[in-house]
XYZ file of C-alpha atoms in Angstrom:
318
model
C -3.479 -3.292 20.537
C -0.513 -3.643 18.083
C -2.701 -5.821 15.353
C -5.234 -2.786 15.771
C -2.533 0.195 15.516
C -1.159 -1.418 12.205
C -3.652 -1.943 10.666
C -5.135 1.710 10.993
C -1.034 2.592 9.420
C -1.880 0.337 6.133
C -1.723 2.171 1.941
C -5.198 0.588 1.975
C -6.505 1.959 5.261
C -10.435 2.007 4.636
C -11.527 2.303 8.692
C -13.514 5.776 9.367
C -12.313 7.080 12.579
C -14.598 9.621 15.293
C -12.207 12.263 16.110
C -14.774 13.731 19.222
C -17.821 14.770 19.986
C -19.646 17.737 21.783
C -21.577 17.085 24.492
C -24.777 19.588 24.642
C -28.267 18.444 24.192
C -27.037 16.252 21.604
C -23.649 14.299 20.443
C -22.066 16.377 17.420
C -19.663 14.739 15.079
C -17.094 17.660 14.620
C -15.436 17.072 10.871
C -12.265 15.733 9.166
C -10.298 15.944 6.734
C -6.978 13.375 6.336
C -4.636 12.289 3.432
C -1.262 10.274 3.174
C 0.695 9.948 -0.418
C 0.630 6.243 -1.583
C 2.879 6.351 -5.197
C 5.135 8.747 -6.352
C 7.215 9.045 -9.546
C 9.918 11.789 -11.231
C 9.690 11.971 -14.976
C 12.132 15.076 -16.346
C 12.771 16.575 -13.257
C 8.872 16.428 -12.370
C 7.564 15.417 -9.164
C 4.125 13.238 -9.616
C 2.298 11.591 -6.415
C -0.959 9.826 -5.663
C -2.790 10.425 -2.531
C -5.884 9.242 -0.639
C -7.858 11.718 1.147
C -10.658 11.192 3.233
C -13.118 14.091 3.823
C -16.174 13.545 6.124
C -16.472 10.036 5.127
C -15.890 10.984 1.332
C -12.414 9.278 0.280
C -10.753 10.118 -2.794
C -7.301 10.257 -5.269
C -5.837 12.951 -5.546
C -3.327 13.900 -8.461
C 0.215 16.437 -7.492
C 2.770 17.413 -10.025
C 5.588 19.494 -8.347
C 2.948 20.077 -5.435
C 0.318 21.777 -7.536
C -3.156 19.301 -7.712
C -3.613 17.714 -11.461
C -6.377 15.651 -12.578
C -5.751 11.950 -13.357
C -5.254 12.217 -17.368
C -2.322 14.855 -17.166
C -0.805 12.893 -14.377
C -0.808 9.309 -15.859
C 0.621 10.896 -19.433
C 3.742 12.010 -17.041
C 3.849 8.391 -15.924
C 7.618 7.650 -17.418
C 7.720 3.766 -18.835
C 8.530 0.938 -16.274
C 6.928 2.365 -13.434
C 3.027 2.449 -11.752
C 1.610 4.114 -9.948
C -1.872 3.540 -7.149
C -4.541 4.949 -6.360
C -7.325 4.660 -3.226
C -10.649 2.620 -3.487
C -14.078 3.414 -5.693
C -17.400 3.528 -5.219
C -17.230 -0.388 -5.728
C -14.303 -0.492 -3.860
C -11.916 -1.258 -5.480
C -8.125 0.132 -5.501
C -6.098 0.332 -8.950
C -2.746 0.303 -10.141
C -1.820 2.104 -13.331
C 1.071 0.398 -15.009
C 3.471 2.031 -18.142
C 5.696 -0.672 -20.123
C 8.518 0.430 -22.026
C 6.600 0.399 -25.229
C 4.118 2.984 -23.476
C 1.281 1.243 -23.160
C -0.420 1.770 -19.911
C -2.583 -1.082 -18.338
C -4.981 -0.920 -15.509
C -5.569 -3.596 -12.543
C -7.757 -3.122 -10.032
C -7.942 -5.414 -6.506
C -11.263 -5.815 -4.096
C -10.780 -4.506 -0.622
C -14.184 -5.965 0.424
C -12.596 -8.950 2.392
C -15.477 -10.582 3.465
C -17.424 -14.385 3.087
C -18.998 -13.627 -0.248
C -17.234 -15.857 -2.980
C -18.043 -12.797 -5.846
C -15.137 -11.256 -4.069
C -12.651 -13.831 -3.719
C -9.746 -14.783 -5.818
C -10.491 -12.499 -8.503
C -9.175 -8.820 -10.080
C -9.763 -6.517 -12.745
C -8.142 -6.136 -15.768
C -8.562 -3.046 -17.663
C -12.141 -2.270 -15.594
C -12.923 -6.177 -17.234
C -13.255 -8.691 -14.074
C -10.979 -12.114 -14.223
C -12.160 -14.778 -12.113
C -9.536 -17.031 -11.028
C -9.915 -21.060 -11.661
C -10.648 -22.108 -8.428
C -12.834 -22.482 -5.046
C -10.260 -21.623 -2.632
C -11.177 -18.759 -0.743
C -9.080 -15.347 -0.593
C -7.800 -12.508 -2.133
C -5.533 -11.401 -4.755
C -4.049 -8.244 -3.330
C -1.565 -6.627 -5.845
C -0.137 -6.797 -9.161
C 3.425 -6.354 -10.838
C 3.776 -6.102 -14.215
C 6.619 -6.142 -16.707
C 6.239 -6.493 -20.878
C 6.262 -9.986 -20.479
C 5.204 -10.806 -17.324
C 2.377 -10.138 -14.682
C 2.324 -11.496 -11.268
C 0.025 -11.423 -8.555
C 0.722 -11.324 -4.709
C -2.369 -12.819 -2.519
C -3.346 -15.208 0.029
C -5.687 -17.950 0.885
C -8.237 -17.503 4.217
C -10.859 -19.303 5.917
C -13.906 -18.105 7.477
C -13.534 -17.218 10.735
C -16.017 -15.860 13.808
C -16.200 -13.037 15.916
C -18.903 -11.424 17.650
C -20.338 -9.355 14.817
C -20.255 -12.722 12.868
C -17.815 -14.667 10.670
C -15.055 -12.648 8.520
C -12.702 -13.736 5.832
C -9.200 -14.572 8.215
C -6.179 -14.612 6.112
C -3.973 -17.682 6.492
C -1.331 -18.667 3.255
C 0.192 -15.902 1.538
C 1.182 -16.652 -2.056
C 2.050 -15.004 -5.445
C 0.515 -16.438 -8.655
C 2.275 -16.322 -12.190
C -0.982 -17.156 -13.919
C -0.233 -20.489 -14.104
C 0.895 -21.592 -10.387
C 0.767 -20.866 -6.938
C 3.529 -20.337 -5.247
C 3.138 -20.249 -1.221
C 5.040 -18.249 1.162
C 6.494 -19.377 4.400
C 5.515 -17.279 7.422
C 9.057 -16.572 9.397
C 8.895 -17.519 13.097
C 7.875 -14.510 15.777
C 4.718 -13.641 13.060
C 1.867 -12.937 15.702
C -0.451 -12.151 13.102
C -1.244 -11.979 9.252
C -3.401 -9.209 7.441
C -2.284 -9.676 3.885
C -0.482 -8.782 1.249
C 1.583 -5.410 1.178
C 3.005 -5.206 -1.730
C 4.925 -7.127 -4.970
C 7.966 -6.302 -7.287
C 9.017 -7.927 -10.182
C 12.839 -7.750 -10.960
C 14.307 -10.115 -14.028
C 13.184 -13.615 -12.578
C 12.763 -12.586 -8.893
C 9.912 -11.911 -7.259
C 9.827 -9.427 -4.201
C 6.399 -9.871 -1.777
C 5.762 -8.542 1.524
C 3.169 -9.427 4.057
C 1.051 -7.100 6.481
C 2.554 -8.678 9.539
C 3.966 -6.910 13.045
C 7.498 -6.441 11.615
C 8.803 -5.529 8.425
C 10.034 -7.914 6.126
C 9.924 -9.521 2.569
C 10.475 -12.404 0.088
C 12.951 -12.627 -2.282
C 11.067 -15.646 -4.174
C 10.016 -17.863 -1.008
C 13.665 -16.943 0.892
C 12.484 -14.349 4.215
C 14.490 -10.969 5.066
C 14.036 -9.826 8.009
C 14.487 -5.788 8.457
C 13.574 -5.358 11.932
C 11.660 -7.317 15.103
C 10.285 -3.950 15.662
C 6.710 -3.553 14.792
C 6.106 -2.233 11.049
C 5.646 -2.369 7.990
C 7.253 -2.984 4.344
C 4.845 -1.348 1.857
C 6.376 -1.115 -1.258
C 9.748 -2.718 -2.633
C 11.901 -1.227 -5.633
C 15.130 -2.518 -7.089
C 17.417 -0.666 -8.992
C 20.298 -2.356 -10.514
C 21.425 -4.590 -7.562
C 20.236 -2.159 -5.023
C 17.303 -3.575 -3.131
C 15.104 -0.669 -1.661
C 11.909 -1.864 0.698
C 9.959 1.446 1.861
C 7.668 1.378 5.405
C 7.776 2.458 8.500
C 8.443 0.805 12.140
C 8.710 1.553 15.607
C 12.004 2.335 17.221
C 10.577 1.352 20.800
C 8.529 -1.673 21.301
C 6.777 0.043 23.898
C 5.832 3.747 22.027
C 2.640 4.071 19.398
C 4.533 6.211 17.518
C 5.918 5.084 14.083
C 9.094 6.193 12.167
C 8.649 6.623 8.478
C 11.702 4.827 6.730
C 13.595 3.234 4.060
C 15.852 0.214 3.661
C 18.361 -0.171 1.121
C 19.902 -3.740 1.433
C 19.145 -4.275 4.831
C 20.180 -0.928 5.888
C 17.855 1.664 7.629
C 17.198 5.378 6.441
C 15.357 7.208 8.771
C 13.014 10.485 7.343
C 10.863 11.452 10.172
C 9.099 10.296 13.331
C 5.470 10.674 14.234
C 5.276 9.428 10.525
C 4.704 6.863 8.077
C 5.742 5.797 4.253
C 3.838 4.328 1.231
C 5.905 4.671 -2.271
C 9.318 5.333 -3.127
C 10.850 6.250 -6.612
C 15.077 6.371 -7.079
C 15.771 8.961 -9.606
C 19.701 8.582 -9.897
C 21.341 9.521 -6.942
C 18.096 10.710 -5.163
C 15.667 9.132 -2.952
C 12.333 10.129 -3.224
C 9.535 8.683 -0.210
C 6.032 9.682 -0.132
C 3.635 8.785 2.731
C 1.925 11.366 5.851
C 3.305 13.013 8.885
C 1.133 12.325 11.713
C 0.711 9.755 14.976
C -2.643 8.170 14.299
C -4.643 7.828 10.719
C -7.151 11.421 11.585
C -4.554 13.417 12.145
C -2.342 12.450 8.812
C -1.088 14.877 6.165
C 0.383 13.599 3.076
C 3.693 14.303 2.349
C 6.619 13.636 0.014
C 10.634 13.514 1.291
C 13.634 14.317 -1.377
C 16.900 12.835 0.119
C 15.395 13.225 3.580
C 13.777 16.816 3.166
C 10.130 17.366 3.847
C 7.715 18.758 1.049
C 3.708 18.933 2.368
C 1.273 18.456 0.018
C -1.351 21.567 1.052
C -5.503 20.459 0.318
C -7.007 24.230 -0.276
């Protein structure tokens, strides 16, 4: 049940859970209404987070600035240069990420989460709502983007078609990150029981940070593994700030609890916020730490949430 549990814990967690049912005469679906925080950013002393909500079945972004609900124009124009921001899936879909260079241009790339057989889906993303179609018949997915002035690079992985008994599925096998020329392939660190994905990327001067959706947290530094923990988790986004190297996820502190621990590592070392919790975007703003993600054990029952330095904040839905 681990593979199951993280998965449900993923920032693109698409699964629509029953929370219970009455039974009368007939089986009642009582409602819900869930959200965790997947990017957050200070500009000027100003707090701005991105987070997904799902409501009966309805999932949606949601725009906060200093805890107070914005809509998506007011929030990207606080977007300060060098830094992005996500949001959840589309109609279609498909999740973004809204990127400012230093020269304040802002540029949009948006990633499938339809991971299934059909090759209109695979190895493909959109730029600025326009699709790009990668030069090749492999199948898989490119996952996530990370963009600099001069530089874009993409964090994916090949698959295979696989069967189960609903039928055959898209199986991840080869993670990767592309430059837009090459491929560069990742190797999986022993103990991996499983691969989901891609997490996350980070571009930093000529190194490229990547982290997998695997049952313990870790990341590449180019193709070199660091291991955080060989408790389950998950790395789900990396930052680096000067030479400090900051990977943001959560894990389990016991390998035989459910429960998850929303947490931080700077260079190796681990900063606990909260149990019964989990974490999807950090931002460094000087001296503070700033970590948004959800209190709660299992994906119904999450409310998003941002932490300063360690300190709770709530983001309320009216």
């Amino acid at each position: 049940m681990k593979k199951v549990s993280i998965k449900l814990a993923s920032i693109f967690l698409l699964s629509i859970l029953m929370i219970s049912c009455d039974w009368n005469d007939d089986v009642q679906q009582q409602t819900y209404d869930y959200s965790y925080g997947i990017s957050i950013f200070v500009n000027n002393g100003k707090v701005g987070v991105t987070s997904v909500r799902n409501k009966n079945d309805a999932i949606s972004t949601e725009y906060w600035i200093d805890s107070v609900k914005t809509d998506s124009a007011t929030f990207t124009d606080l977007l300060p240069a060098n830094s992005f921001y996500r949001t959840s899936i589309n109609k279609n879909y498909i999740a973004s990420s809204i990127f400012r260079k230093s020269d304040n241009s802002v540029v949009v790339y948006g990633f499938t989460r339809l991971e299934n057989l059909n090759p209109y889906n695979h190895m493909m993303y959109y730029k600025d709502n326009v699709k790009v179609k990668l030069d090749t018949t492999a199948i898989g997915m490119i996952s996530a983007a990370a963009v600099t002035d001069n530089k874009t690079v993409f964090a994916g992985y090949f698959g295979e078609s696989a069967q189960s008994p609903s039928g055959n599925y898209l199986l991840p096998t080869k993670p990767f990150y592309w430059d837009g020329t090459s491929y560069t392939k990742l190797p999986m660190p022993s103990g991996v029981s499983y691969f989901n994905g891609m997490s996350c990327i980070y571009i930093e001067g000529d190194d490229v940070y990547t982290s997998p959706k695997i049952n313990f947290p870790m990341y590449w530094k180019n193709t070199e593994a660091v291991i955080l923990s060989p408790l389950e988790g998950e790395v789900t986004q990396i930052k680096v700030v000067g030479t400090d190297v900051y990977a943001v996820g959560y894990y389990q502190k016991q390998s035989s609890s459910s429960i998850y621990t929303a947490c931080y590592w700077k260079n190796g070392t681990i900063t606990e916020l909260e149990e019964g919790a989990f974490a999807y975007g950090i931002f460094i703003d000087g001296s503070d730490v700033y970590v948004t993600g959800a209190i709660g054990i299992y994906a119904a029952s999450y409310k998003a949430c941002y932490w300063k330095n360690g300190e709770r904040v709530m983001l309320k839905n009216n």
